[in-house]
Short mmCIF file of C-alpha atoms in Angstrom, two decimals:
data_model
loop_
_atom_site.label_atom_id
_atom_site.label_comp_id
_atom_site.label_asym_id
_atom_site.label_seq_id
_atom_site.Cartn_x
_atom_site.Cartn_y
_atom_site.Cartn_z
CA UNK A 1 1.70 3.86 -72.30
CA UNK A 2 1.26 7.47 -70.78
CA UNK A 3 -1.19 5.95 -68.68
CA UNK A 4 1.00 2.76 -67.35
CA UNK A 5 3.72 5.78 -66.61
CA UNK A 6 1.38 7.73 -64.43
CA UNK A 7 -0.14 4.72 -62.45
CA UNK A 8 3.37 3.39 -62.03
CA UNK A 9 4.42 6.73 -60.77
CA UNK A 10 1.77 6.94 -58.62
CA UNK A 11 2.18 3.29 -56.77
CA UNK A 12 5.69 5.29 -55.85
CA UNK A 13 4.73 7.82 -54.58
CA UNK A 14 2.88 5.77 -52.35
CA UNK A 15 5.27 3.72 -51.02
CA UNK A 16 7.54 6.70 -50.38
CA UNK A 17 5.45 8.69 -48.52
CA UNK A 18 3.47 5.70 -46.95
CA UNK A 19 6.83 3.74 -45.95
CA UNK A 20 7.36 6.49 -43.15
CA UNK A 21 4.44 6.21 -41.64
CA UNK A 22 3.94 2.87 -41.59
CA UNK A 23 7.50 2.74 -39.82
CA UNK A 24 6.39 5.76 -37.45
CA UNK A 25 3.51 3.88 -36.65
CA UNK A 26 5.12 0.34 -35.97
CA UNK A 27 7.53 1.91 -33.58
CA UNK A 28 4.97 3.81 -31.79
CA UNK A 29 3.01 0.32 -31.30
CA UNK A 30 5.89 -1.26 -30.03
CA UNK A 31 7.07 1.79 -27.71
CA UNK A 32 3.35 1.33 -26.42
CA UNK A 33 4.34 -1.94 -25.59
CA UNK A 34 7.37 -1.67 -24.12
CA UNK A 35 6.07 0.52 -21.76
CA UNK A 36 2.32 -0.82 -20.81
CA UNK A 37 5.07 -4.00 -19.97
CA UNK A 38 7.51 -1.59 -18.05
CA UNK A 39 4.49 -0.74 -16.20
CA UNK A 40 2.82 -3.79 -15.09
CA UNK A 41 6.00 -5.47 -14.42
CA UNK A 42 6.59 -1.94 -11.99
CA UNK A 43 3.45 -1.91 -10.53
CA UNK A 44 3.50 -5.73 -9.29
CA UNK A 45 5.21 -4.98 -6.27
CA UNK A 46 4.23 -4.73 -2.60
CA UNK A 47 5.87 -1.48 -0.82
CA UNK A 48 6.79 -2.72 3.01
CA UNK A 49 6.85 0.13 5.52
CA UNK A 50 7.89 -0.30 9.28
CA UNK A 51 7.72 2.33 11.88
CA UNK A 52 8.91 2.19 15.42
CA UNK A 53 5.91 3.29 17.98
CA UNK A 54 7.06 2.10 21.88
CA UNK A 55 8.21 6.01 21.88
CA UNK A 56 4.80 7.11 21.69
CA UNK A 57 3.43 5.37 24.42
CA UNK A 58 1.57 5.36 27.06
CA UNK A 59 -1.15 6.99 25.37
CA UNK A 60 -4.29 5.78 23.81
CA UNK A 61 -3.40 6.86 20.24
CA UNK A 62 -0.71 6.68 17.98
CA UNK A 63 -0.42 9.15 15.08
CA UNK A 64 2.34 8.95 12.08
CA UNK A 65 3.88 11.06 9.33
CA UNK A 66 3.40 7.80 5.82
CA UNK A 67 4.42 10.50 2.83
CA UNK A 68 4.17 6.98 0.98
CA UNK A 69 0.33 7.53 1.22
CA UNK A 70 -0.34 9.81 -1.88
CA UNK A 71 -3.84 10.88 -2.78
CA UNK A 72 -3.27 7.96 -5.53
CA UNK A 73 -2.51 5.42 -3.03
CA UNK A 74 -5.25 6.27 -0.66
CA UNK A 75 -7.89 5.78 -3.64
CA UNK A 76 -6.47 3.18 -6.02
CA UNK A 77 -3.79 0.63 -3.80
CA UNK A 78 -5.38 -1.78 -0.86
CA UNK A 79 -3.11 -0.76 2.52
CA UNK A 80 -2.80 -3.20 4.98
CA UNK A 81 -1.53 -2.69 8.69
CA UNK A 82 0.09 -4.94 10.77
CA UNK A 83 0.79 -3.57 14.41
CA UNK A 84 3.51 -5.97 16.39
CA UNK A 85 3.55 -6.58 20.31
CA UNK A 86 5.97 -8.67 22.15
CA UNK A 87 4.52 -11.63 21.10
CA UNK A 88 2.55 -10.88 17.77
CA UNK A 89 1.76 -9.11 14.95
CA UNK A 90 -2.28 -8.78 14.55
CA UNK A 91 -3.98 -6.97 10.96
CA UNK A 92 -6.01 -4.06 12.63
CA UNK A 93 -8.58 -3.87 13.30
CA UNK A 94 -7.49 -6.06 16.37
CA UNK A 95 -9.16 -6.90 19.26
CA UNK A 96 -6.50 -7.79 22.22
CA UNK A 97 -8.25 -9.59 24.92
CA UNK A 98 -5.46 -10.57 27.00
CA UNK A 99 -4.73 -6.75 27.45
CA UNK A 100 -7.98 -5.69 27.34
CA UNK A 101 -8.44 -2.73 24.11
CA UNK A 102 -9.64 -2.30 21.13
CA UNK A 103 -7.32 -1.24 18.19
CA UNK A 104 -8.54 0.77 14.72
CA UNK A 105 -6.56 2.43 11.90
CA UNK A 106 -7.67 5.38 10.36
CA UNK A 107 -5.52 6.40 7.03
CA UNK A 108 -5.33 9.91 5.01
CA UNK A 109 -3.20 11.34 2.67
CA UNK A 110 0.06 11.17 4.55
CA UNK A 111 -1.17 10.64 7.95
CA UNK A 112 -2.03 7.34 9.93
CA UNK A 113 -3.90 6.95 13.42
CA UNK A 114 -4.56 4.55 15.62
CA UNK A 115 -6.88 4.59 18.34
CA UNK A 116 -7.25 2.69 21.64
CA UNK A 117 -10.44 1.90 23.13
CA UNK A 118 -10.94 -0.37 26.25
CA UNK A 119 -12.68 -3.57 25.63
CA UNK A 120 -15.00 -3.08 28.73
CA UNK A 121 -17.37 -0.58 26.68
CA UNK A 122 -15.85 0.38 23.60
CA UNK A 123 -16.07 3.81 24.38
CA UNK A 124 -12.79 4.90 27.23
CA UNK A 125 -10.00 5.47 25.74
CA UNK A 126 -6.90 2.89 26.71
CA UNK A 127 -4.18 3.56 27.68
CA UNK A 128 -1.38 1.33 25.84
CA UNK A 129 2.00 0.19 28.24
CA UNK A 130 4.98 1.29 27.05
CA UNK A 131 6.63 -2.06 27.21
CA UNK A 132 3.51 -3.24 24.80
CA UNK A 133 4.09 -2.74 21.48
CA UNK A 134 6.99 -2.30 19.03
CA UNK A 135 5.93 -1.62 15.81
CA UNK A 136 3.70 -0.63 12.59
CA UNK A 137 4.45 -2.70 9.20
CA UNK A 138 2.46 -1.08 6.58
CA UNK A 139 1.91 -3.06 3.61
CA UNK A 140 1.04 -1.26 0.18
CA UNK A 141 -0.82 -3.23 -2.73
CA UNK A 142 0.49 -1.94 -5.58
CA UNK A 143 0.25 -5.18 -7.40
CA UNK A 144 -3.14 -5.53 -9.59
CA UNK A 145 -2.48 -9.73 -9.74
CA UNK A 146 -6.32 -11.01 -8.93
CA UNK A 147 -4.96 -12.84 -6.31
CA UNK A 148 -3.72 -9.71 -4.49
CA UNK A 149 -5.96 -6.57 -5.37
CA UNK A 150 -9.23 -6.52 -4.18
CA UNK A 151 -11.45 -4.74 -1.19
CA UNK A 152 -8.77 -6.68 1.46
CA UNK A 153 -11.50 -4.72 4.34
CA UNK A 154 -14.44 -6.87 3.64
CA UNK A 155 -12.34 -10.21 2.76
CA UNK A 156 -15.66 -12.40 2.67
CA UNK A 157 -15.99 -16.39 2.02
CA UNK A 158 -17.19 -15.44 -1.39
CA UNK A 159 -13.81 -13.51 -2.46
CA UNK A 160 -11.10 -14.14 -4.90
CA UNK A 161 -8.69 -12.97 -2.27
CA UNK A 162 -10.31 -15.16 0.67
CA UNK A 163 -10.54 -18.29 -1.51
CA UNK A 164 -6.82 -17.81 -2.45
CA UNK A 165 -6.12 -17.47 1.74
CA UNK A 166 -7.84 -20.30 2.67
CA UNK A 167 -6.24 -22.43 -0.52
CA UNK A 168 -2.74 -21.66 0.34
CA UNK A 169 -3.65 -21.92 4.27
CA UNK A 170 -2.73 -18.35 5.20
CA UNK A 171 -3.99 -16.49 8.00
CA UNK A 172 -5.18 -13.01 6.76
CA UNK A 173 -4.60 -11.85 10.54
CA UNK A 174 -1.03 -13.37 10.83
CA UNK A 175 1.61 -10.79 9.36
CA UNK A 176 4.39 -13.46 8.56
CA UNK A 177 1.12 -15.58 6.58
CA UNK A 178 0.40 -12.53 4.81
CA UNK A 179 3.79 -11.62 3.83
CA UNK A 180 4.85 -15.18 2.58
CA UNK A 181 2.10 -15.18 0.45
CA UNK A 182 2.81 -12.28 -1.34
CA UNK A 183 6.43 -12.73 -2.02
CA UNK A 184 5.43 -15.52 -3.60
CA UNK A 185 3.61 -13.60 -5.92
CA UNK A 186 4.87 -10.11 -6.04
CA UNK A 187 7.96 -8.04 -5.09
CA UNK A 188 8.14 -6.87 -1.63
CA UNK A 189 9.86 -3.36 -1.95
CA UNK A 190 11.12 -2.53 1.83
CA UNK A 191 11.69 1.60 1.73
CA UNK A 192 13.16 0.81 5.26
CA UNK A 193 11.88 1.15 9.45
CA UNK A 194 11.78 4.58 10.86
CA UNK A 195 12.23 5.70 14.47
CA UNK A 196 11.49 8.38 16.45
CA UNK A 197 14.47 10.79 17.29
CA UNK A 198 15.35 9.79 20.93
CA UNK A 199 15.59 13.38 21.58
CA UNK A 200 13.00 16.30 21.35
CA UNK A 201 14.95 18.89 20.32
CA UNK A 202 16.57 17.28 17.23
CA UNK A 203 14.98 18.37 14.19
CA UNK A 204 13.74 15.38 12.10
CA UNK A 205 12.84 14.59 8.31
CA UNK A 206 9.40 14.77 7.40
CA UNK A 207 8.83 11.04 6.35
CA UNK A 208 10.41 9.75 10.39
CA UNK A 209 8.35 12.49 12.05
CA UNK A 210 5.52 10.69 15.09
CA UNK A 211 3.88 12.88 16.92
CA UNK A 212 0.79 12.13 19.18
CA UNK A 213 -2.84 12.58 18.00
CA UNK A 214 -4.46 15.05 19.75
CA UNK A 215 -8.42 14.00 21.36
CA UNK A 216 -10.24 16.59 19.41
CA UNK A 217 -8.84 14.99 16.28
CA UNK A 218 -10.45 12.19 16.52
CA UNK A 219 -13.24 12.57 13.69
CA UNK A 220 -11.67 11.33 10.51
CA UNK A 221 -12.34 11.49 6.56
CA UNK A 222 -10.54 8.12 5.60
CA UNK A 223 -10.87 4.89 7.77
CA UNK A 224 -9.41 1.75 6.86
#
């Protein structure tokens, strides 16, 4: 009888002291949850960036304040860049035959350049008109659908990302293709277009500042 007393006492201590936990426990799994959902559902989104460059030109290089390019960006989310003339708006790299240069993008932590070279040898530096081009549209990937993240430099026949392209007939190089496709499948945050004050004196924010990238710059860690 003693002995039915103690094991019965025993099974309630049990419960008491194990019913806690067992609740502390559930709502940590489903706080876990919650939030590894919070998180994905977050993180499928495309950030949209557009900055006005006609002010910086002439000149054979274009060089931009992008504060949205964090350390974590630069290393974990694909960027793509879209650079709009008159009548288009070309992925760079871009080759522009009809003017005659050669366009590359070179990304950092908060910084992007562009560089101009002339078609004829690859080597002067070209001079962009003023009435030439418009615009940069910077597209973030923060999305980590299979369909959207992915080495978008070396988009080969043999991709997940090319295969999905050529399914849906987009053209990589075609900025209206590209940004179709992906509001199809993720959310296209726009943080907005910035300009360049049009005067020199007034004092600008630090996420609208262009200034021009000086020649013996030119050598840079991160190239996209």
């Amino acid at each position: 009888m003693h002995l039915l007393i103690i094991v019965w006492t025993f099974i309630c201590a049990s419960i008491i002291m194990g019913y806690p936990i067992y609740l502390l426990n559930k709502s940590y799994v489903a706080s876990e949850s919650i939030r590894e959902m919070s998180s994905f559902f977050a993180s499928n989104t495309i950030e949209l960036i557009s900055f006005d460059v006609c002010h910086q030109l002439p000149g054979w290089s274009l060089s931009l304040d992008v504060p949205q390019i964090t350390e974590e960006i630069l290393h974990n989310s694909p960027i793509l860049f879209y650079l709009e003339s008159n009548d288009s708006c070309q992925k760079l790299p871009v080759n522009n035959i009809a003017i005659g240069y050669s366009a590359k993008v070179y990304k950092n932590v908060g910084k992007v350049y562009i560089t101009f070279k002339s078609l004829a040898d690859e080597v002067s530096n070209f001079y962009v008109p003023s009435w030439h081009l418009n615009k940069l549209k910077i597209l973030i990937i923060k999305s980590r659908d299979k369909r959207l993240y992915g080495d978008w430099e070396t988009v080969t026949d043999k991709s997940a990302i090319y295969k999905g392209l050529k399914k849906a007939g987009v053209d990589i190089n075609n900025y209206d293709d590209i940004l179709g496709y992906f509001s199809n499948i993720a959310s296209i945050d726009f943080k907005g277009h910035f300009k360049e004050s049009t005067s020199k004196h007034q004092k600008q924010k630090p996420s609208h500042k262009l200034s021009v990238l000086n020649a013996d710059n030119n050598k840079l860690p991160s190239a996209g």
